[in-house]
Short mmCIF file of C-alpha atoms in Angstrom, two decimals:
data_model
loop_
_atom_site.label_atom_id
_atom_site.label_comp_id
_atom_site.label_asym_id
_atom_site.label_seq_id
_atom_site.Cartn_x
_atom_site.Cartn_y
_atom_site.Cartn_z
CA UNK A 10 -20.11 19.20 -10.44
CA UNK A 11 -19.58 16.14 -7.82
CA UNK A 12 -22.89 17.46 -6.03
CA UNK A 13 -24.62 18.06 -9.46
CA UNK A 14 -23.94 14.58 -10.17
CA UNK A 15 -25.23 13.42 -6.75
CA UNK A 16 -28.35 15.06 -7.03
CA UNK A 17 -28.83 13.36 -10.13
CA UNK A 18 -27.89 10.09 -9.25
CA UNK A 19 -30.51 10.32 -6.58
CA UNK A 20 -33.03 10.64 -8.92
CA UNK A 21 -32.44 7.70 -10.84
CA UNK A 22 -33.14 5.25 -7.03
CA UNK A 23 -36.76 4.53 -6.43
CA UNK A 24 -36.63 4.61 -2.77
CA UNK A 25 -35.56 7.84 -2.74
CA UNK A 26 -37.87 9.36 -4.99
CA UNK A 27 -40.46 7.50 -2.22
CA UNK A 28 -38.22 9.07 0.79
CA UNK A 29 -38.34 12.53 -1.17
CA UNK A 30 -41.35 12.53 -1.63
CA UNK A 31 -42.52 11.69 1.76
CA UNK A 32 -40.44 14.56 3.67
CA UNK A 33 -41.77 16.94 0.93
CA UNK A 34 -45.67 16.36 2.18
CA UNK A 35 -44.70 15.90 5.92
CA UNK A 36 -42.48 19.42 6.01
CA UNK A 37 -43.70 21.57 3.27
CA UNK A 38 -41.67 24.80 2.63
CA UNK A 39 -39.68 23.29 5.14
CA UNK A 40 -36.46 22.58 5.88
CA UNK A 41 -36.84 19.58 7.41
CA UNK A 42 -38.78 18.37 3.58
CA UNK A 43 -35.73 19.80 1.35
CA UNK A 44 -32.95 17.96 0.05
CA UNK A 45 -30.01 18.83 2.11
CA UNK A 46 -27.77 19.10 -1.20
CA UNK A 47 -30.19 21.65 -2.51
CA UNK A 48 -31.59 21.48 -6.16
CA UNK A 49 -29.67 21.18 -9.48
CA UNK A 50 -30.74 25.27 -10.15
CA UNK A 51 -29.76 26.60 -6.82
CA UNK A 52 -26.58 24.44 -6.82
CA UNK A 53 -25.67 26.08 -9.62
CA UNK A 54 -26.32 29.67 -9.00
CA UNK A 55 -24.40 29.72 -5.50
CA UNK A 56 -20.98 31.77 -5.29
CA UNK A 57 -17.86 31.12 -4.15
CA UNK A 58 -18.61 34.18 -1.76
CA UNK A 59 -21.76 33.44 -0.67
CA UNK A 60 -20.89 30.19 0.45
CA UNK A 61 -17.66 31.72 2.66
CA UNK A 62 -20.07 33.98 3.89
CA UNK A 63 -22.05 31.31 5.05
CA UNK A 64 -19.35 28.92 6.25
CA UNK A 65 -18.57 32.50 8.37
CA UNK A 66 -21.92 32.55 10.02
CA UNK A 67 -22.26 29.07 10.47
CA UNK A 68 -18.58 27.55 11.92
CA UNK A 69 -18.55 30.40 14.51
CA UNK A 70 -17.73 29.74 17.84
CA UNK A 71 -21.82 29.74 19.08
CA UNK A 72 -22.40 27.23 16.68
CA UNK A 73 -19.44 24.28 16.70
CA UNK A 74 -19.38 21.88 19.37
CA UNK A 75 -16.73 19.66 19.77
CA UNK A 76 -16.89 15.97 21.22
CA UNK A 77 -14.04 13.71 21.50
CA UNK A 78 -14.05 10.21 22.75
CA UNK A 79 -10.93 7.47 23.00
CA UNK A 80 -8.62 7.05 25.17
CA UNK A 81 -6.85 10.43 25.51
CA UNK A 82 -5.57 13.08 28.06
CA UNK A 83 -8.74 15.86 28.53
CA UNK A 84 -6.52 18.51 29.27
CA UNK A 85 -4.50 17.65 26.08
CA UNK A 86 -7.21 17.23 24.24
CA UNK A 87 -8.32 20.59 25.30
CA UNK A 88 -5.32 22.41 24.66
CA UNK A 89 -5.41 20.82 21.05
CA UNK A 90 -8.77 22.35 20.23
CA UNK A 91 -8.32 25.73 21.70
CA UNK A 92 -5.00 25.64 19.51
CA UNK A 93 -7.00 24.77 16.38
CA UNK A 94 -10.33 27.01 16.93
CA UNK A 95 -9.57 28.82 19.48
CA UNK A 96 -9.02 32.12 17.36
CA UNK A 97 -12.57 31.64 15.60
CA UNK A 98 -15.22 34.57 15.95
CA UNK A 99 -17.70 34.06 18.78
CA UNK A 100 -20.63 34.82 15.74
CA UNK A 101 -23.98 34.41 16.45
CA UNK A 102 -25.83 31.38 17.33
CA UNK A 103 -27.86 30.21 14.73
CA UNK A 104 -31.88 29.45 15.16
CA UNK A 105 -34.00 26.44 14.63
CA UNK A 106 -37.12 27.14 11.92
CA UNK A 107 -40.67 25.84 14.04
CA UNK A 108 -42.45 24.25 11.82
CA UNK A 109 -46.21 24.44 12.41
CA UNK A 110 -48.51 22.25 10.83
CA UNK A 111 -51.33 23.75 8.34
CA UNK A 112 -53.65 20.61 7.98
CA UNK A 113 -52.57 16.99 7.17
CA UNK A 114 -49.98 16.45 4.37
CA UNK A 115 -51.35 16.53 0.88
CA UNK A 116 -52.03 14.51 -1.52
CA UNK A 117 -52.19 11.61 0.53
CA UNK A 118 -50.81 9.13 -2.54
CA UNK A 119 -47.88 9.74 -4.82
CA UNK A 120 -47.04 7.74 -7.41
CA UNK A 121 -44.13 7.50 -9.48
CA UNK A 122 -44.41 5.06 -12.61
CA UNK A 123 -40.62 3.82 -13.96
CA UNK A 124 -38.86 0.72 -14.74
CA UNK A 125 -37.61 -1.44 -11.88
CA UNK A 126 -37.30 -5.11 -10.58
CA UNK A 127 -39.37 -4.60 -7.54
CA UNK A 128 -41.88 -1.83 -6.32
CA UNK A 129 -41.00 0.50 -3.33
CA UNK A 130 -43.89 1.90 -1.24
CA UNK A 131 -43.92 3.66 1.85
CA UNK A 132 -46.64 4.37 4.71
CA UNK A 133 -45.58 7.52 7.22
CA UNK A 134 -47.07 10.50 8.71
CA UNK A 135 -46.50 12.76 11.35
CA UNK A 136 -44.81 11.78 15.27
CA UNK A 137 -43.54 13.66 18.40
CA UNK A 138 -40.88 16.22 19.01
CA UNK A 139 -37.74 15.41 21.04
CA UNK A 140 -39.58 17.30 23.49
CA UNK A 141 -43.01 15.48 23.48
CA UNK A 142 -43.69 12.94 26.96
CA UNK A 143 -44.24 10.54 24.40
CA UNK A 144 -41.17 10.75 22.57
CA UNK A 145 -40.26 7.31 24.12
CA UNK A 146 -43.27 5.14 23.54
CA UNK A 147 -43.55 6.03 20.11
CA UNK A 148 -40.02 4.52 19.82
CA UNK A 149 -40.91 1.57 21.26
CA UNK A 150 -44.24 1.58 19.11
CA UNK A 151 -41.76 2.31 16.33
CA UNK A 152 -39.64 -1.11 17.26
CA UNK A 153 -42.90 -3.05 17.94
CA UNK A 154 -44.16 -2.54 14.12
CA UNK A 155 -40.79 -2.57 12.10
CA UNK A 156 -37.54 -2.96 13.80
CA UNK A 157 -35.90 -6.23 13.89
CA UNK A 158 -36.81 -9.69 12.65
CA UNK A 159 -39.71 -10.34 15.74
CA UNK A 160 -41.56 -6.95 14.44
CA UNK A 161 -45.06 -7.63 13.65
CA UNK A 162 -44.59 -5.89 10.20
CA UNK A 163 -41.90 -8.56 9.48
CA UNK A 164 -43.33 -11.41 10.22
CA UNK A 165 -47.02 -10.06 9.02
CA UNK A 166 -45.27 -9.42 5.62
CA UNK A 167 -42.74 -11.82 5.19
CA UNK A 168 -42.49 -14.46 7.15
CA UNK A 169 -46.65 -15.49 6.94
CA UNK A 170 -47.60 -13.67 3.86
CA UNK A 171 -44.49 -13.97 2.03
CA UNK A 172 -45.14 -10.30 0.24
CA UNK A 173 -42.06 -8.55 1.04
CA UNK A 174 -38.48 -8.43 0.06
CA UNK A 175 -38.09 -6.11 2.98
CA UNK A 176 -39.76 -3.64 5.56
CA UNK A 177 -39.01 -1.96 8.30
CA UNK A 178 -40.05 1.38 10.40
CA UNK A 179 -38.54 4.32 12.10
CA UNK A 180 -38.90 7.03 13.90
CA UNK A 181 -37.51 10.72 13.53
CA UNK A 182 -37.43 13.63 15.68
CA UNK A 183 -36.79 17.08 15.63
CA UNK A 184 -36.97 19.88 18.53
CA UNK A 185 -40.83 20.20 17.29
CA UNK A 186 -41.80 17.55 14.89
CA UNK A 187 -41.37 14.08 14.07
CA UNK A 188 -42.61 11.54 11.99
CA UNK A 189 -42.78 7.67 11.63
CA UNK A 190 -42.32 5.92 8.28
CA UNK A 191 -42.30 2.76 7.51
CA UNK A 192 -40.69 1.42 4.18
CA UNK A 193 -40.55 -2.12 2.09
CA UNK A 194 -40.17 -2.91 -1.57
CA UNK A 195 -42.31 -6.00 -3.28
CA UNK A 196 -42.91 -7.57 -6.54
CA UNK A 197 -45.18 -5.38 -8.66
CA UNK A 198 -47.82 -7.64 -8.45
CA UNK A 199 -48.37 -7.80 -4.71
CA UNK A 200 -48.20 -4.18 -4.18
CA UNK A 201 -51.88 -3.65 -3.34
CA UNK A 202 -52.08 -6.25 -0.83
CA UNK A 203 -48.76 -5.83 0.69
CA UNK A 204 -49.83 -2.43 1.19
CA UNK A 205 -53.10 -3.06 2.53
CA UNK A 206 -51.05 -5.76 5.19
CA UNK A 207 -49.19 -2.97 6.32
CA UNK A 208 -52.57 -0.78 7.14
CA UNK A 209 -54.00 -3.79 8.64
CA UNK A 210 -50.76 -4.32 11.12
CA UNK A 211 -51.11 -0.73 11.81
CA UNK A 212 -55.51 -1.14 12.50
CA UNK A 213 -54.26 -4.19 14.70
CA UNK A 214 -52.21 -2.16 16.89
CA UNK A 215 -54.57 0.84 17.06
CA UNK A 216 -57.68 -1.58 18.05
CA UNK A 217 -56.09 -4.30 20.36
CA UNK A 218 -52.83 -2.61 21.95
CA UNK A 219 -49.53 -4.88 21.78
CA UNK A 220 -48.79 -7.95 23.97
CA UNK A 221 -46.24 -7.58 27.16
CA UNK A 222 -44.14 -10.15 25.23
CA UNK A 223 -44.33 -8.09 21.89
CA UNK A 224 -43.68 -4.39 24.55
CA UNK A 225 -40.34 -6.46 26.11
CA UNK A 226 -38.89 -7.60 22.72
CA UNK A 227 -39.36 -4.17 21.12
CA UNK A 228 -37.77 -2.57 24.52
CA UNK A 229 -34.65 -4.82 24.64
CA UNK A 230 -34.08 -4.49 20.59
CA UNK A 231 -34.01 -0.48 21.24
CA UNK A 232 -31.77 -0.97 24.27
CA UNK A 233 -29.57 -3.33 22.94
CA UNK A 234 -28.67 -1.31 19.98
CA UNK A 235 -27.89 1.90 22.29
CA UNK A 236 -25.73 -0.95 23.91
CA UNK A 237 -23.97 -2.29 20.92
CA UNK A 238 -23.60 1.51 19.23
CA UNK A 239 -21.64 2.36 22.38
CA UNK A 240 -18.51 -0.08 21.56
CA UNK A 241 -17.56 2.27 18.82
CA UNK A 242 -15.74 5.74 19.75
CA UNK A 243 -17.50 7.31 16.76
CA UNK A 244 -20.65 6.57 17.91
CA UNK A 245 -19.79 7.89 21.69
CA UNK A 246 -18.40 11.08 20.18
CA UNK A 247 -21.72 11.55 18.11
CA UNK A 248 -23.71 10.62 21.44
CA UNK A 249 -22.76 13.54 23.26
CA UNK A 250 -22.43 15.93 20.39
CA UNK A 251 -26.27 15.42 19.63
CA UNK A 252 -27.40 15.32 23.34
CA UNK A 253 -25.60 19.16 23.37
CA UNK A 254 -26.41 20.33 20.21
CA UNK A 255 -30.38 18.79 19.55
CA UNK A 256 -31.69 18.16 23.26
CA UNK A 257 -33.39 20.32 25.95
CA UNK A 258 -31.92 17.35 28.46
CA UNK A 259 -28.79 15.76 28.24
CA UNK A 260 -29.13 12.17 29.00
CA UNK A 261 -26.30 9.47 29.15
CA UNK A 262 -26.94 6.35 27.17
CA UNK A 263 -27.56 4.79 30.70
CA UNK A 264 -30.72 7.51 31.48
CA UNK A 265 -32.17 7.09 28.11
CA UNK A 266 -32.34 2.85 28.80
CA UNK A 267 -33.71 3.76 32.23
CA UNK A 268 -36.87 5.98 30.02
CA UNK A 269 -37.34 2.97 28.06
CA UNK A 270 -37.95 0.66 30.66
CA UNK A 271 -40.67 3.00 32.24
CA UNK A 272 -42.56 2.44 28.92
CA UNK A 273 -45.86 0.54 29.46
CA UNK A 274 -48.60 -1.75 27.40
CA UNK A 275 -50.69 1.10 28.18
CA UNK A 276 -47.98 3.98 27.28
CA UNK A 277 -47.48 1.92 23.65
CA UNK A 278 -51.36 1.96 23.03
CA UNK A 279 -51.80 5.64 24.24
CA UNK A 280 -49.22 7.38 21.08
CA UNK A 281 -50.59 4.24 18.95
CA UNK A 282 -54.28 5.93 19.55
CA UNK A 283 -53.09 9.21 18.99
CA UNK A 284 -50.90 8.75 15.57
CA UNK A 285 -52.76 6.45 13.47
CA UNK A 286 -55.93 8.34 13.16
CA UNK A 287 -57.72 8.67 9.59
CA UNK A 288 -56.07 11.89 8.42
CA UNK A 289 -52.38 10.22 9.57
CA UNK A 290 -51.01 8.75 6.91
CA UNK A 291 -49.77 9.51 3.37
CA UNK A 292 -47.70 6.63 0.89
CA UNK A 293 -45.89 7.24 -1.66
CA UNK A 294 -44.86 4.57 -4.63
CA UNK A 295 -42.10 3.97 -7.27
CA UNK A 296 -41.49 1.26 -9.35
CA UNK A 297 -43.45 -0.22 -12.74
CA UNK A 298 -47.00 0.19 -11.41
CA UNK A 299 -49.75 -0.66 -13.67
CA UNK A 300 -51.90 2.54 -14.53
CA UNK A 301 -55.39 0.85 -13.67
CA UNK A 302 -53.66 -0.36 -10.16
CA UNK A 303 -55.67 1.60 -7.01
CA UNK A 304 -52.41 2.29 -4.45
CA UNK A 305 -54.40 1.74 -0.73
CA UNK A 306 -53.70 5.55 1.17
CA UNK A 307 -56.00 4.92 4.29
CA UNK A 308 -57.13 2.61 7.31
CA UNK A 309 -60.63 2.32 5.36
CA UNK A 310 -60.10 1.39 2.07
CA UNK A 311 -59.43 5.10 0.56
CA UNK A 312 -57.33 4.72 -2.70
CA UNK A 313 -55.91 6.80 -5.85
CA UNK A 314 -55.28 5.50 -9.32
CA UNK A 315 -51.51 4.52 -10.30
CA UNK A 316 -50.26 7.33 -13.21
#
């Protein structure tokens, strides 16, 4: 009942009817584009046995990694964890779904009419894998456009148009897919041209590259946040858990600062050429959206009708 209740709950936010429905179109029949707490119907029909027998297949020793950091004994800590898992069944280690790509995401708009105080859009569309030599110049592209109050989206939107409440981007990446989105909410009636900023930021970028000055405040943002995440424990026990469990190389926060810095101008223009083409991106919208309003989906001017 809890996660009956959470799934429902979800339903009643606008941004994540916009998130939802952005992960749908980017992984369809996908994993990676369902809700991890499942749907109210499936929810429902699941069995006390069939989810032990899937806690059994899944929390076997091939699949659990363990990362501790603080200031403890190793050997200890060791000893501790054999004690506690130690007996567990060596299993089978479970595989990662490929998702290949049939086509661009469709539709390219979605629009979701309902009563709210302000309008939530989104712009996204497909990125890089963890794997990809890009992977690290489409973060910094990432940080360039939406991360941090010196992003161009930020002060395109806000600070000299005054059309946002909010917006930001990010990046996310999986062993062989990825996508950037980038998300802000508005007042109804500036939802067409805040929209249309945001695809203008994004032609700027594709046409004229990014400034060394824009490249170094985007790099040091990125850095400095690996920096600052590092003064917590959790987030040094998560480090190392998802450099063993989701990458092909296992980097220290240290090597991952040192890829960053061999980011160039050039490297930033390169994955901004090769994302924002005219088949890239898809929106999605939620909020009280007049039915005669056209919601902007593309870098020329291609729309669909509010519903």
């Amino acid at each position: 009942l809890v996660i009956l209740d959470e799934i429902g709950m979800m339903h009643d936010v606008p941004e994540e009817t916009v998130r939802r429905s952005i992960r749908r179109r980017l992984w369809p029949d996908h994993g990676l584009g369902r809700e991890v707490a499942g749907n109210p119907t499936n929810v429902g029909a699941f069995s006390r046995d069939q989810m032990r027998a899937h806690a059994r297949r899944m929390f076997s020793g091939s699949n659990l990694v363990v990362s501790i950091a603080g200031n403890l004994d190793p050997e200890d800590s060791t000893s501790t964890i054999e004690k506690a898992i130690g007996g567990y069944p060596a299993g089978r280690e479970a595989s990662w779904p490929a998702f290949a790509p049939d086509g661009s995401p469709s539709p390219r708009a979605f629009v979701d009419s309902r009563d709210a105080e302000q309008t939530y859009f989104s712009v996204a569309g497909r990125g890089v894998s963890r794997v990809d030599p890009e992977r690290y110049a489409v973060d910094i592209l990432t940080a360039v456009l939406g991360e941090g109050m010196g992003s161009s989206l930020f002060e395109e939107l806000r600070e000299k148009q005054g059309l946002v409440y909010e917006v930001f981007a990010s990046v996310s990446t999986a062993r062989d897919c990825g996508a950037l989105v980038i998300e802000a909410s508005t007042d109804p009636t500036t939802l067409e041209e805040a929209m249309q900023a945001v695809f203008e930021v994004l032609r700027r970028v594709y046409c004229d590259g990014v400034s060394e000055e824009k490249l170094e405040r985007a790099r040091e943002f990125v850095k400095g946040e690996i920096i600052l995440a590092m003064e917590d424990t959790y987030a040094v026990a998560g480090w190392a858990l998802r450099e063993q469990l989701l990458e092909t190389e296992q980097l220290t926060p240290d090597a991952v600062a040192a890829k960053y810095d061999e980011v160039t101008v050039q490297g930033v223009c390169d994955a901004a050429k090769r994302l924002f083409t005219d088949d890239w991106p898809i929106v999605a919208v939620s909020g009280p959206i007049d039915s005669n309003l056209e919601i902007p989906s593309g870098f020329h001017g291609v729309k669909s009708k509010g519903a």
